[in-house]
Amino acid sequence: MSADAPTRWLITGAAGMLGRDLAEVLAEAGADVTALTRAELDITDADAVRAAVDGHDVVVNAAAWTDVDGAETEEAAATRINGDGPRALAAACAATGAVLLQVSTDYVFPGDATEPYPHDAPTSPVNAYGRSKLAGEEAVLELLPERGYVVRTAWLYGAHGRNFVATMLSLAAQRETLDVVDDQRGQPTWTRALACQLRDLGAAAVRGEAPAGVYHGTASETATWCDLARATFELTGLDPERVRPTTSEKFVRPARRPSFSVLAHERWAEAGVAVQPHWREQLTEALKVMAPGAGPAPVEGGRSGA
């Protein structure tokens, strides 16, 4: 690629919540983008992957098995997509010289910390989904030590898929009160904010300004699921007291969830890329798209309640 040529991007999993936002963000930036859905590219098909990667400078893998509970009984299938798929992409990128951004998860950690996990903290997944995603991380870092980037994220929500915020908006119209878990802490992250960060990281990588390796792509500051639900109600003009705190014991799931999903952001400075905004700032912007027309009720003097 010549110095003045546009960067050519390939997005896998382009029909997903993150993939769609990333395609929009890159298009708005005038990038040359190929966006392939699961139906258009099976990332576990090595031959198809090699053909798709050829001619691109940056590959973002947003394709994944995302059924956390389902992975408990179908771990081999989950690992094929989340582990073997990234390995095939990394091998193709190694052959062509492309940069690979592999989207991963906080679930590679046990979730028992009391301080934010740094990028080099020991991994120890507590469920099958986490193990499958860790396999993908290891493949990328092994095959692309100088052009492989693992971006761990967590608590994603957005306009283009099923997610917690969308569920809260739906349930708000169906139930008077909601019981929401208040003993799990994380960083609610809007997919568009992550997409912008991936765009900037990919550009820095192509310029040779971003060290390869692991980054943590989540919102600044922390919240519980109950905090997020209450903020969603408040910011759409509903009474946040309708959301009642409860414990994880009230919602037993097949896959164990980490209770502490807070990731540290220290590596972004090395890449010259900004950390993401505060989670509440992200939610405020996201709700303009996810719940258009909704907002805090006006009060005397035209000010809105907080």
PDB file of C-alpha atoms in Angstrom:
ATOM      1  CA  MET A   1       0.000   0.000   0.000  1.00  0.00           C
ATOM      2  CA  SER A   2       1.427   3.357  -0.968  1.00  0.00           C
ATOM      3  CA  ALA A   3       1.559   6.149   1.582  1.00  0.00           C
ATOM      4  CA  ASP A   4      -1.362   8.014  -0.008  1.00  0.00           C
ATOM      5  CA  ALA A   5      -3.556   4.989  -0.795  1.00  0.00           C
ATOM      6  CA  PRO A   6      -6.734   4.487   1.255  1.00  0.00           C
ATOM      7  CA  THR A   7      -6.717   1.790   3.884  1.00  0.00           C
ATOM      8  CA  ARG A   8      -8.773  -1.204   2.812  1.00  0.00           C
ATOM      9  CA  TRP A   9     -10.838  -2.748   5.612  1.00  0.00           C
ATOM     10  CA  LEU A  10     -12.518  -6.135   5.894  1.00  0.00           C
ATOM     11  CA  ILE A  11     -15.208  -6.689   8.541  1.00  0.00           C
ATOM     12  CA  THR A  12     -16.354 -10.220   9.361  1.00  0.00           C
ATOM     13  CA  GLY A  13     -19.626 -10.730  11.178  1.00  0.00           C
ATOM     14  CA  ALA A  14     -20.880  -7.546   9.561  1.00  0.00           C
ATOM     15  CA  ALA A  15     -24.566  -8.232  10.264  1.00  0.00           C
ATOM     16  CA  GLY A  16     -24.041  -8.208  14.034  1.00  0.00           C
ATOM     17  CA  MET A  17     -24.506  -5.359  16.474  1.00  0.00           C
ATOM     18  CA  LEU A  18     -20.844  -4.299  16.465  1.00  0.00           C
ATOM     19  CA  GLY A  19     -20.237  -5.169  12.827  1.00  0.00           C
ATOM     20  CA  ARG A  20     -23.015  -2.891  11.617  1.00  0.00           C
ATOM     21  CA  ASP A  21     -21.851   0.037  13.716  1.00  0.00           C
ATOM     22  CA  LEU A  22     -18.263  -0.487  12.569  1.00  0.00           C
ATOM     23  CA  ALA A  23     -19.298  -0.528   8.908  1.00  0.00           C
ATOM     24  CA  GLU A  24     -21.184   2.744   9.443  1.00  0.00           C
ATOM     25  CA  VAL A  25     -18.306   4.407  11.299  1.00  0.00           C
ATOM     26  CA  LEU A  26     -15.779   3.431   8.642  1.00  0.00           C
ATOM     27  CA  ALA A  27     -18.069   4.506   5.803  1.00  0.00           C
ATOM     28  CA  GLU A  28     -18.545   7.889   7.471  1.00  0.00           C
ATOM     29  CA  ALA A  29     -14.742   8.212   7.584  1.00  0.00           C
ATOM     30  CA  GLY A  30     -14.534   7.525   3.848  1.00  0.00           C
ATOM     31  CA  ALA A  31     -12.774   4.186   4.253  1.00  0.00           C
ATOM     32  CA  ASP A  32     -12.745   1.449   1.626  1.00  0.00           C
ATOM     33  CA  VAL A  33     -14.787  -1.251   3.393  1.00  0.00           C
ATOM     34  CA  THR A  34     -15.755  -4.829   2.598  1.00  0.00           C
ATOM     35  CA  ALA A  35     -18.401  -5.973   5.091  1.00  0.00           C
ATOM     36  CA  LEU A  36     -19.148  -9.698   5.055  1.00  0.00           C
ATOM     37  CA  THR A  37     -21.923 -11.380   7.008  1.00  0.00           C
ATOM     38  CA  ARG A  38     -21.821 -14.903   8.422  1.00  0.00           C
ATOM     39  CA  ALA A  39     -23.761 -16.091   5.370  1.00  0.00           C
ATOM     40  CA  GLU A  40     -21.160 -14.523   3.080  1.00  0.00           C
ATOM     41  CA  LEU A  41     -18.043 -15.748   4.912  1.00  0.00           C
ATOM     42  CA  ASP A  42     -17.594 -18.748   7.184  1.00  0.00           C
ATOM     43  CA  ILE A  43     -14.495 -17.789   9.163  1.00  0.00           C
ATOM     44  CA  THR A  44     -13.752 -21.457   9.886  1.00  0.00           C
ATOM     45  CA  ASP A  45     -13.299 -22.122   6.132  1.00  0.00           C
ATOM     46  CA  ALA A  46      -9.577 -21.480   5.651  1.00  0.00           C
ATOM     47  CA  ASP A  47      -9.748 -21.274   1.854  1.00  0.00           C
ATOM     48  CA  ALA A  48     -12.649 -18.824   1.903  1.00  0.00           C
ATOM     49  CA  VAL A  49     -10.901 -16.757   4.558  1.00  0.00           C
ATOM     50  CA  ARG A  50      -7.687 -16.512   2.517  1.00  0.00           C
ATOM     51  CA  ALA A  51      -9.641 -15.316  -0.508  1.00  0.00           C
ATOM     52  CA  ALA A  52     -11.575 -12.755   1.539  1.00  0.00           C
ATOM     53  CA  VAL A  53      -8.533 -11.329   3.338  1.00  0.00           C
ATOM     54  CA  ASP A  54      -6.507 -10.883   0.157  1.00  0.00           C
ATOM     55  CA  GLY A  55      -6.324  -7.232  -0.861  1.00  0.00           C
ATOM     56  CA  HIS A  56      -7.163  -5.783   2.558  1.00  0.00           C
ATOM     57  CA  ASP A  57      -4.931  -3.883   4.974  1.00  0.00           C
ATOM     58  CA  VAL A  58      -6.989  -4.253   8.170  1.00  0.00           C
ATOM     59  CA  VAL A  59      -9.277  -7.116   9.138  1.00  0.00           C
ATOM     60  CA  VAL A  60     -11.694  -6.735  12.055  1.00  0.00           C
ATOM     61  CA  ASN A  61     -13.155 -10.001  13.277  1.00  0.00           C
ATOM     62  CA  ALA A  62     -16.583  -9.253  14.715  1.00  0.00           C
ATOM     63  CA  ALA A  63     -17.860 -12.745  13.927  1.00  0.00           C
ATOM     64  CA  ALA A  64     -18.370 -14.913  16.985  1.00  0.00           C
ATOM     65  CA  TRP A  65     -20.411 -17.504  18.826  1.00  0.00           C
ATOM     66  CA  THR A  66     -22.156 -15.252  21.357  1.00  0.00           C
ATOM     67  CA  ASP A  67     -24.556 -17.672  23.083  1.00  0.00           C
ATOM     68  CA  VAL A  68     -22.833 -17.809  26.470  1.00  0.00           C
ATOM     69  CA  ASP A  69     -25.215 -20.339  28.000  1.00  0.00           C
ATOM     70  CA  GLY A  70     -25.382 -22.468  24.860  1.00  0.00           C
ATOM     71  CA  ALA A  71     -21.611 -22.832  24.864  1.00  0.00           C
ATOM     72  CA  GLU A  72     -21.840 -24.843  28.080  1.00  0.00           C
ATOM     73  CA  THR A  73     -23.322 -27.785  26.183  1.00  0.00           C
ATOM     74  CA  GLU A  74     -21.773 -27.028  22.782  1.00  0.00           C
ATOM     75  CA  GLU A  75     -18.239 -26.002  23.684  1.00  0.00           C
ATOM     76  CA  ALA A  76     -16.681 -27.689  20.651  1.00  0.00           C
ATOM     77  CA  ALA A  77     -18.951 -25.740  18.298  1.00  0.00           C
ATOM     78  CA  ALA A  78     -18.277 -22.493  20.142  1.00  0.00           C
ATOM     79  CA  THR A  79     -14.532 -23.096  20.042  1.00  0.00           C
ATOM     80  CA  ARG A  80     -14.657 -23.840  16.332  1.00  0.00           C
ATOM     81  CA  ILE A  81     -16.057 -20.364  15.672  1.00  0.00           C
ATOM     82  CA  ASN A  82     -14.334 -18.411  18.468  1.00  0.00           C
ATOM     83  CA  GLY A  83     -11.014 -20.272  18.370  1.00  0.00           C
ATOM     84  CA  ASP A  84     -10.493 -21.896  14.970  1.00  0.00           C
ATOM     85  CA  GLY A  85     -12.046 -18.959  13.109  1.00  0.00           C
ATOM     86  CA  PRO A  86      -9.583 -16.379  14.453  1.00  0.00           C
ATOM     87  CA  ARG A  87      -6.745 -18.833  13.786  1.00  0.00           C
ATOM     88  CA  ALA A  88      -7.767 -19.037  10.121  1.00  0.00           C
ATOM     89  CA  LEU A  89      -7.991 -15.247   9.903  1.00  0.00           C
ATOM     90  CA  ALA A  90      -4.618 -14.807  11.606  1.00  0.00           C
ATOM     91  CA  ALA A  91      -2.969 -17.280   9.218  1.00  0.00           C
ATOM     92  CA  ALA A  92      -4.411 -15.416   6.238  1.00  0.00           C
ATOM     93  CA  CYS A  93      -3.249 -12.068   7.599  1.00  0.00           C
ATOM     94  CA  ALA A  94       0.216 -13.496   8.245  1.00  0.00           C
ATOM     95  CA  ALA A  95       0.400 -14.516   4.583  1.00  0.00           C
ATOM     96  CA  THR A  96      -0.751 -11.159   3.194  1.00  0.00           C
ATOM     97  CA  GLY A  97       0.724  -8.719   5.721  1.00  0.00           C
ATOM     98  CA  ALA A  98      -2.663  -7.458   6.925  1.00  0.00           C
ATOM     99  CA  VAL A  99      -3.377  -6.215  10.438  1.00  0.00           C
ATOM    100  CA  LEU A 100      -5.952  -8.215  12.410  1.00  0.00           C
ATOM    101  CA  LEU A 101      -8.159  -6.746  15.142  1.00  0.00           C
ATOM    102  CA  GLN A 102      -9.709  -9.630  17.088  1.00  0.00           C
ATOM    103  CA  VAL A 103     -12.668  -8.653  19.272  1.00  0.00           C
ATOM    104  CA  SER A 104     -12.589 -10.606  22.524  1.00  0.00           C
ATOM    105  CA  THR A 105     -14.185 -10.500  25.961  1.00  0.00           C
ATOM    106  CA  ASP A 106     -13.767  -9.880  29.669  1.00  0.00           C
ATOM    107  CA  TYR A 107     -14.913 -13.493  30.147  1.00  0.00           C
ATOM    108  CA  VAL A 108     -11.309 -14.645  29.711  1.00  0.00           C
ATOM    109  CA  PHE A 109     -10.849 -13.466  33.326  1.00  0.00           C
ATOM    110  CA  PRO A 110     -12.303 -15.191  36.415  1.00  0.00           C
ATOM    111  CA  GLY A 111     -14.123 -12.058  37.554  1.00  0.00           C
ATOM    112  CA  ASP A 112     -12.982 -12.229  41.154  1.00  0.00           C
ATOM    113  CA  ALA A 113     -10.724  -9.140  41.179  1.00  0.00           C
ATOM    114  CA  THR A 114     -11.240  -5.939  43.139  1.00  0.00           C
ATOM    115  CA  GLU A 115      -9.215  -3.666  40.839  1.00  0.00           C
ATOM    116  CA  PRO A 116      -9.486  -3.254  37.039  1.00  0.00           C
ATOM    117  CA  TYR A 117      -7.808  -6.064  35.118  1.00  0.00           C
ATOM    118  CA  PRO A 118      -4.695  -4.817  33.254  1.00  0.00           C
ATOM    119  CA  HIS A 119      -4.103  -6.104  29.726  1.00  0.00           C
ATOM    120  CA  ASP A 120      -1.447  -8.556  30.910  1.00  0.00           C
ATOM    121  CA  ALA A 121      -3.366  -9.978  33.886  1.00  0.00           C
ATOM    122  CA  PRO A 122      -3.455 -13.802  34.061  1.00  0.00           C
ATOM    123  CA  THR A 123      -6.449 -15.295  32.278  1.00  0.00           C
ATOM    124  CA  SER A 124      -8.656 -17.993  33.796  1.00  0.00           C
ATOM    125  CA  PRO A 125     -12.110 -18.315  32.215  1.00  0.00           C
ATOM    126  CA  VAL A 126     -14.947 -19.593  34.379  1.00  0.00           C
ATOM    127  CA  ASN A 127     -17.150 -20.833  31.533  1.00  0.00           C
ATOM    128  CA  ALA A 128     -16.988 -22.494  28.107  1.00  0.00           C
ATOM    129  CA  TYR A 129     -17.601 -19.268  26.222  1.00  0.00           C
ATOM    130  CA  GLY A 130     -14.607 -17.643  27.912  1.00  0.00           C
ATOM    131  CA  ARG A 131     -12.431 -20.628  27.081  1.00  0.00           C
ATOM    132  CA  SER A 132     -13.483 -20.494  23.436  1.00  0.00           C
ATOM    133  CA  LYS A 133     -12.673 -16.782  23.175  1.00  0.00           C
ATOM    134  CA  LEU A 134      -9.315 -17.274  24.892  1.00  0.00           C
ATOM    135  CA  ALA A 135      -8.436 -19.861  22.243  1.00  0.00           C
ATOM    136  CA  GLY A 136      -9.006 -17.182  19.605  1.00  0.00           C
ATOM    137  CA  GLU A 137      -6.851 -14.676  21.458  1.00  0.00           C
ATOM    138  CA  GLU A 138      -3.990 -17.146  21.742  1.00  0.00           C
ATOM    139  CA  ALA A 139      -4.142 -17.979  18.038  1.00  0.00           C
ATOM    140  CA  VAL A 140      -3.944 -14.321  16.994  1.00  0.00           C
ATOM    141  CA  LEU A 141      -1.080 -13.478  19.347  1.00  0.00           C
ATOM    142  CA  GLU A 142       0.821 -16.610  18.299  1.00  0.00           C
ATOM    143  CA  LEU A 143       0.505 -16.189  14.537  1.00  0.00           C
ATOM    144  CA  LEU A 144       0.623 -12.380  14.376  1.00  0.00           C
ATOM    145  CA  PRO A 145       3.058 -11.199  17.054  1.00  0.00           C
ATOM    146  CA  GLU A 146       3.652  -7.892  15.248  1.00  0.00           C
ATOM    147  CA  ARG A 147       0.302  -7.281  13.511  1.00  0.00           C
ATOM    148  CA  GLY A 148      -2.208  -8.965  15.799  1.00  0.00           C
ATOM    149  CA  TYR A 149      -4.435  -6.930  18.117  1.00  0.00           C
ATOM    150  CA  VAL A 150      -6.810  -8.422  20.676  1.00  0.00           C
ATOM    151  CA  VAL A 151      -9.429  -5.939  21.874  1.00  0.00           C
ATOM    152  CA  ARG A 152     -11.362  -7.207  24.866  1.00  0.00           C
ATOM    153  CA  THR A 153     -14.738  -5.632  25.485  1.00  0.00           C
ATOM    154  CA  ALA A 154     -17.740  -6.214  27.744  1.00  0.00           C
ATOM    155  CA  TRP A 155     -21.374  -5.374  28.447  1.00  0.00           C
ATOM    156  CA  LEU A 156     -22.087  -4.345  24.861  1.00  0.00           C
ATOM    157  CA  TYR A 157     -25.345  -2.754  23.745  1.00  0.00           C
ATOM    158  CA  GLY A 158     -26.403  -0.951  20.594  1.00  0.00           C
ATOM    159  CA  ALA A 159     -29.108  -0.228  18.065  1.00  0.00           C
ATOM    160  CA  HIS A 160     -28.683  -3.306  15.888  1.00  0.00           C
ATOM    161  CA  GLY A 161     -29.172  -6.359  18.057  1.00  0.00           C
ATOM    162  CA  ARG A 162     -30.487  -7.997  21.193  1.00  0.00           C
ATOM    163  CA  ASN A 163     -28.912  -6.513  24.311  1.00  0.00           C
ATOM    164  CA  PHE A 164     -29.594  -5.463  27.888  1.00  0.00           C
ATOM    165  CA  VAL A 165     -30.531  -1.836  27.201  1.00  0.00           C
ATOM    166  CA  ALA A 166     -32.953  -2.816  24.443  1.00  0.00           C
ATOM    167  CA  THR A 167     -34.485  -5.394  26.784  1.00  0.00           C
ATOM    168  CA  MET A 168     -34.952  -2.780  29.516  1.00  0.00           C
ATOM    169  CA  LEU A 169     -36.684  -0.452  27.069  1.00  0.00           C
ATOM    170  CA  SER A 170     -39.016  -3.261  26.022  1.00  0.00           C
ATOM    171  CA  LEU A 171     -39.797  -4.442  29.559  1.00  0.00           C
ATOM    172  CA  ALA A 172     -40.442  -0.887  30.721  1.00  0.00           C
ATOM    173  CA  ALA A 173     -43.561  -0.900  28.566  1.00  0.00           C
ATOM    174  CA  GLN A 174     -44.700  -4.285  29.866  1.00  0.00           C
ATOM    175  CA  ARG A 175     -44.041  -4.277  33.613  1.00  0.00           C
ATOM    176  CA  GLU A 176     -44.509  -1.795  36.414  1.00  0.00           C
ATOM    177  CA  THR A 177     -41.340  -2.906  38.247  1.00  0.00           C
ATOM    178  CA  LEU A 178     -38.195  -4.808  37.253  1.00  0.00           C
ATOM    179  CA  ASP A 179     -35.789  -6.748  39.466  1.00  0.00           C
ATOM    180  CA  VAL A 180     -32.237  -6.293  38.165  1.00  0.00           C
ATOM    181  CA  VAL A 181     -28.957  -7.765  39.384  1.00  0.00           C
ATOM    182  CA  ASP A 182     -26.923  -5.349  41.491  1.00  0.00           C
ATOM    183  CA  ASP A 183     -23.957  -7.544  42.494  1.00  0.00           C
ATOM    184  CA  GLN A 184     -22.136  -7.708  39.138  1.00  0.00           C
ATOM    185  CA  ARG A 185     -19.966  -4.738  38.177  1.00  0.00           C
ATOM    186  CA  GLY A 186     -18.715  -3.816  34.733  1.00  0.00           C
ATOM    187  CA  GLN A 187     -18.412  -1.109  32.080  1.00  0.00           C
ATOM    188  CA  PRO A 188     -21.528  -0.727  29.890  1.00  0.00           C
ATOM    189  CA  THR A 189     -20.188  -0.108  26.389  1.00  0.00           C
ATOM    190  CA  TRP A 190     -22.010   1.252  23.336  1.00  0.00           C
ATOM    191  CA  THR A 191     -21.020  -0.620  20.187  1.00  0.00           C
ATOM    192  CA  ARG A 192     -20.592   2.615  18.254  1.00  0.00           C
ATOM    193  CA  ALA A 193     -18.060   3.903  20.806  1.00  0.00           C
ATOM    194  CA  LEU A 194     -16.131   0.648  20.470  1.00  0.00           C
ATOM    195  CA  ALA A 195     -16.368   0.884  16.680  1.00  0.00           C
ATOM    196  CA  CYS A 196     -14.769   4.335  16.758  1.00  0.00           C
ATOM    197  CA  GLN A 197     -11.961   3.007  18.938  1.00  0.00           C
ATOM    198  CA  LEU A 198     -11.374   0.066  16.587  1.00  0.00           C
ATOM    199  CA  ARG A 199     -11.285   2.473  13.636  1.00  0.00           C
ATOM    200  CA  ASP A 200      -8.610   4.568  15.338  1.00  0.00           C
ATOM    201  CA  LEU A 201      -6.592   1.549  16.458  1.00  0.00           C
ATOM    202  CA  GLY A 202      -6.602   0.050  12.973  1.00  0.00           C
ATOM    203  CA  ALA A 203      -5.430   3.323  11.473  1.00  0.00           C
ATOM    204  CA  ALA A 204      -2.652   3.641  14.058  1.00  0.00           C
ATOM    205  CA  ALA A 205      -1.605   0.046  13.422  1.00  0.00           C
ATOM    206  CA  VAL A 206      -1.308   0.645   9.670  1.00  0.00           C
ATOM    207  CA  ARG A 207       0.850   3.708  10.382  1.00  0.00           C
ATOM    208  CA  GLY A 208       3.070   1.589  12.634  1.00  0.00           C
ATOM    209  CA  GLU A 209       2.193   3.695  15.692  1.00  0.00           C
ATOM    210  CA  ALA A 210       0.303   1.114  17.804  1.00  0.00           C
ATOM    211  CA  PRO A 211       2.146  -1.719  19.555  1.00  0.00           C
ATOM    212  CA  ALA A 212       0.603  -5.105  18.795  1.00  0.00           C
ATOM    213  CA  GLY A 213      -1.008  -7.160  21.546  1.00  0.00           C
ATOM    214  CA  VAL A 214      -3.922  -6.825  23.949  1.00  0.00           C
ATOM    215  CA  TYR A 215      -6.093  -3.754  24.537  1.00  0.00           C
ATOM    216  CA  HIS A 216      -9.217  -3.282  26.638  1.00  0.00           C
ATOM    217  CA  GLY A 217     -12.053  -1.558  24.778  1.00  0.00           C
ATOM    218  CA  THR A 218     -14.712  -0.646  27.319  1.00  0.00           C
ATOM    219  CA  ALA A 219     -16.372   2.512  28.605  1.00  0.00           C
ATOM    220  CA  SER A 220     -14.806   4.605  31.335  1.00  0.00           C
ATOM    221  CA  GLU A 221     -16.052   4.183  34.920  1.00  0.00           C
ATOM    222  CA  THR A 222     -18.208   1.347  36.219  1.00  0.00           C
ATOM    223  CA  ALA A 223     -21.784   0.366  36.966  1.00  0.00           C
ATOM    224  CA  THR A 224     -23.914  -2.589  37.985  1.00  0.00           C
ATOM    225  CA  TRP A 225     -26.692  -3.947  35.799  1.00  0.00           C
ATOM    226  CA  CYS A 226     -29.121  -2.238  38.157  1.00  0.00           C
ATOM    227  CA  ASP A 227     -27.282   1.078  37.707  1.00  0.00           C
ATOM    228  CA  LEU A 228     -27.512   0.683  33.932  1.00  0.00           C
ATOM    229  CA  ALA A 229     -31.204  -0.160  34.031  1.00  0.00           C
ATOM    230  CA  ARG A 230     -31.996   2.797  36.280  1.00  0.00           C
ATOM    231  CA  ALA A 231     -29.998   5.159  34.062  1.00  0.00           C
ATOM    232  CA  THR A 232     -31.846   3.840  31.008  1.00  0.00           C
ATOM    233  CA  PHE A 233     -35.170   4.584  32.699  1.00  0.00           C
ATOM    234  CA  GLU A 234     -34.077   8.020  33.889  1.00  0.00           C
ATOM    235  CA  LEU A 235     -32.693   9.096  30.525  1.00  0.00           C
ATOM    236  CA  THR A 236     -35.898   8.092  28.757  1.00  0.00           C
ATOM    237  CA  GLY A 237     -38.177   9.946  31.149  1.00  0.00           C
ATOM    238  CA  LEU A 238     -39.212   6.966  33.272  1.00  0.00           C
ATOM    239  CA  ASP A 239     -39.068   6.570  37.035  1.00  0.00           C
ATOM    240  CA  PRO A 240     -35.775   4.805  37.917  1.00  0.00           C
ATOM    241  CA  GLU A 241     -37.312   3.648  41.205  1.00  0.00           C
ATOM    242  CA  ARG A 242     -39.293   1.138  39.170  1.00  0.00           C
ATOM    243  CA  VAL A 243     -35.996  -0.809  38.915  1.00  0.00           C
ATOM    244  CA  ARG A 244     -35.353  -2.807  42.079  1.00  0.00           C
ATOM    245  CA  PRO A 245     -31.944  -4.280  42.999  1.00  0.00           C
ATOM    246  CA  THR A 246     -31.552  -8.027  43.419  1.00  0.00           C
ATOM    247  CA  THR A 247     -28.764 -10.618  43.494  1.00  0.00           C
ATOM    248  CA  SER A 248     -27.358 -13.033  40.939  1.00  0.00           C
ATOM    249  CA  GLU A 249     -28.765 -15.901  42.999  1.00  0.00           C
ATOM    250  CA  LYS A 250     -32.228 -14.876  41.803  1.00  0.00           C
ATOM    251  CA  PHE A 251     -31.246 -15.445  38.153  1.00  0.00           C
ATOM    252  CA  VAL A 252     -29.399 -18.755  37.920  1.00  0.00           C
ATOM    253  CA  ARG A 253     -27.986 -19.375  34.432  1.00  0.00           C
ATOM    254  CA  PRO A 254     -26.256 -22.430  32.917  1.00  0.00           C
ATOM    255  CA  ALA A 255     -22.982 -20.483  32.491  1.00  0.00           C
ATOM    256  CA  ARG A 256     -21.337 -18.818  35.438  1.00  0.00           C
ATOM    257  CA  ARG A 257     -20.924 -15.040  35.008  1.00  0.00           C
ATOM    258  CA  PRO A 258     -17.950 -13.059  36.334  1.00  0.00           C
ATOM    259  CA  SER A 259     -19.008 -10.765  39.169  1.00  0.00           C
ATOM    260  CA  PHE A 260     -16.290  -8.199  38.395  1.00  0.00           C
ATOM    261  CA  SER A 261     -15.840  -7.313  34.722  1.00  0.00           C
ATOM    262  CA  VAL A 262     -13.846  -4.101  34.977  1.00  0.00           C
ATOM    263  CA  LEU A 263     -10.952  -3.709  32.543  1.00  0.00           C
ATOM    264  CA  ALA A 264      -8.036  -1.252  32.709  1.00  0.00           C
ATOM    265  CA  HIS A 265      -7.304   1.059  29.778  1.00  0.00           C
ATOM    266  CA  GLU A 266      -3.633   1.883  30.214  1.00  0.00           C
ATOM    267  CA  ARG A 267      -2.462   0.645  26.787  1.00  0.00           C
ATOM    268  CA  TRP A 268      -4.416   3.116  24.662  1.00  0.00           C
ATOM    269  CA  ALA A 269      -1.922   5.881  25.422  1.00  0.00           C
ATOM    270  CA  GLU A 270       0.812   3.735  23.837  1.00  0.00           C
ATOM    271  CA  ALA A 271      -1.207   3.634  20.617  1.00  0.00           C
ATOM    272  CA  GLY A 272      -2.133   7.327  20.694  1.00  0.00           C
ATOM    273  CA  VAL A 273      -5.818   6.392  20.804  1.00  0.00           C
ATOM    274  CA  ALA A 274      -8.289   7.978  23.222  1.00  0.00           C
ATOM    275  CA  VAL A 275     -10.038   5.910  25.868  1.00  0.00           C
ATOM    276  CA  GLN A 276     -13.792   5.644  25.567  1.00  0.00           C
ATOM    277  CA  PRO A 277     -16.073   8.176  27.295  1.00  0.00           C
ATOM    278  CA  HIS A 278     -17.894   7.594  30.592  1.00  0.00           C
ATOM    279  CA  TRP A 279     -20.537   4.859  30.296  1.00  0.00           C
ATOM    280  CA  ARG A 280     -23.344   7.282  31.131  1.00  0.00           C
ATOM    281  CA  GLU A 281     -22.233   9.689  28.404  1.00  0.00           C
ATOM    282  CA  GLN A 282     -22.261   6.792  25.945  1.00  0.00           C
ATOM    283  CA  LEU A 283     -25.723   5.709  27.072  1.00  0.00           C
ATOM    284  CA  THR A 284     -27.079   9.227  26.656  1.00  0.00           C
ATOM    285  CA  GLU A 285     -25.947   9.303  23.036  1.00  0.00           C
ATOM    286  CA  ALA A 286     -27.014   5.727  22.326  1.00  0.00           C
ATOM    287  CA  LEU A 287     -30.556   6.313  23.545  1.00  0.00           C
ATOM    288  CA  LYS A 288     -30.983   9.091  20.988  1.00  0.00           C
ATOM    289  CA  VAL A 289     -30.816   6.281  18.418  1.00  0.00           C
ATOM    290  CA  MET A 290     -32.306   3.391  20.386  1.00  0.00           C
ATOM    291  CA  ALA A 291     -35.217   5.356  21.883  1.00  0.00           C
ATOM    292  CA  PRO A 292     -35.760   8.362  19.610  1.00  0.00           C
ATOM    293  CA  GLY A 293     -38.137  10.913  21.028  1.00  0.00           C
ATOM    294  CA  ALA A 294     -37.737   9.672  24.581  1.00  0.00           C
ATOM    295  CA  GLY A 295     -36.086  11.819  27.209  1.00  0.00           C
ATOM    296  CA  PRO A 296     -36.396  13.274  30.677  1.00  0.00           C
ATOM    297  CA  ALA A 297     -39.717  14.997  31.292  1.00  0.00           C
ATOM    298  CA  PRO A 298     -39.490  18.817  31.259  1.00  0.00           C
ATOM    299  CA  VAL A 299     -39.850  20.667  34.540  1.00  0.00           C
ATOM    300  CA  GLU A 300     -40.564  24.281  35.412  1.00  0.00           C
ATOM    301  CA  GLY A 301     -38.197  26.671  33.663  1.00  0.00           C
ATOM    302  CA  GLY A 302     -37.467  24.234  30.854  1.00  0.00           C
ATOM    303  CA  ARG A 303     -34.823  22.348  32.821  1.00  0.00           C
ATOM    304  CA  SER A 304     -34.852  18.592  32.965  1.00  0.00           C
ATOM    305  CA  GLY A 305     -34.541  16.556  36.124  1.00  0.00           C
ATOM    306  CA  ALA A 306     -31.399  14.571  36.820  1.00  0.00           C
TER     307      ALA A 306
END
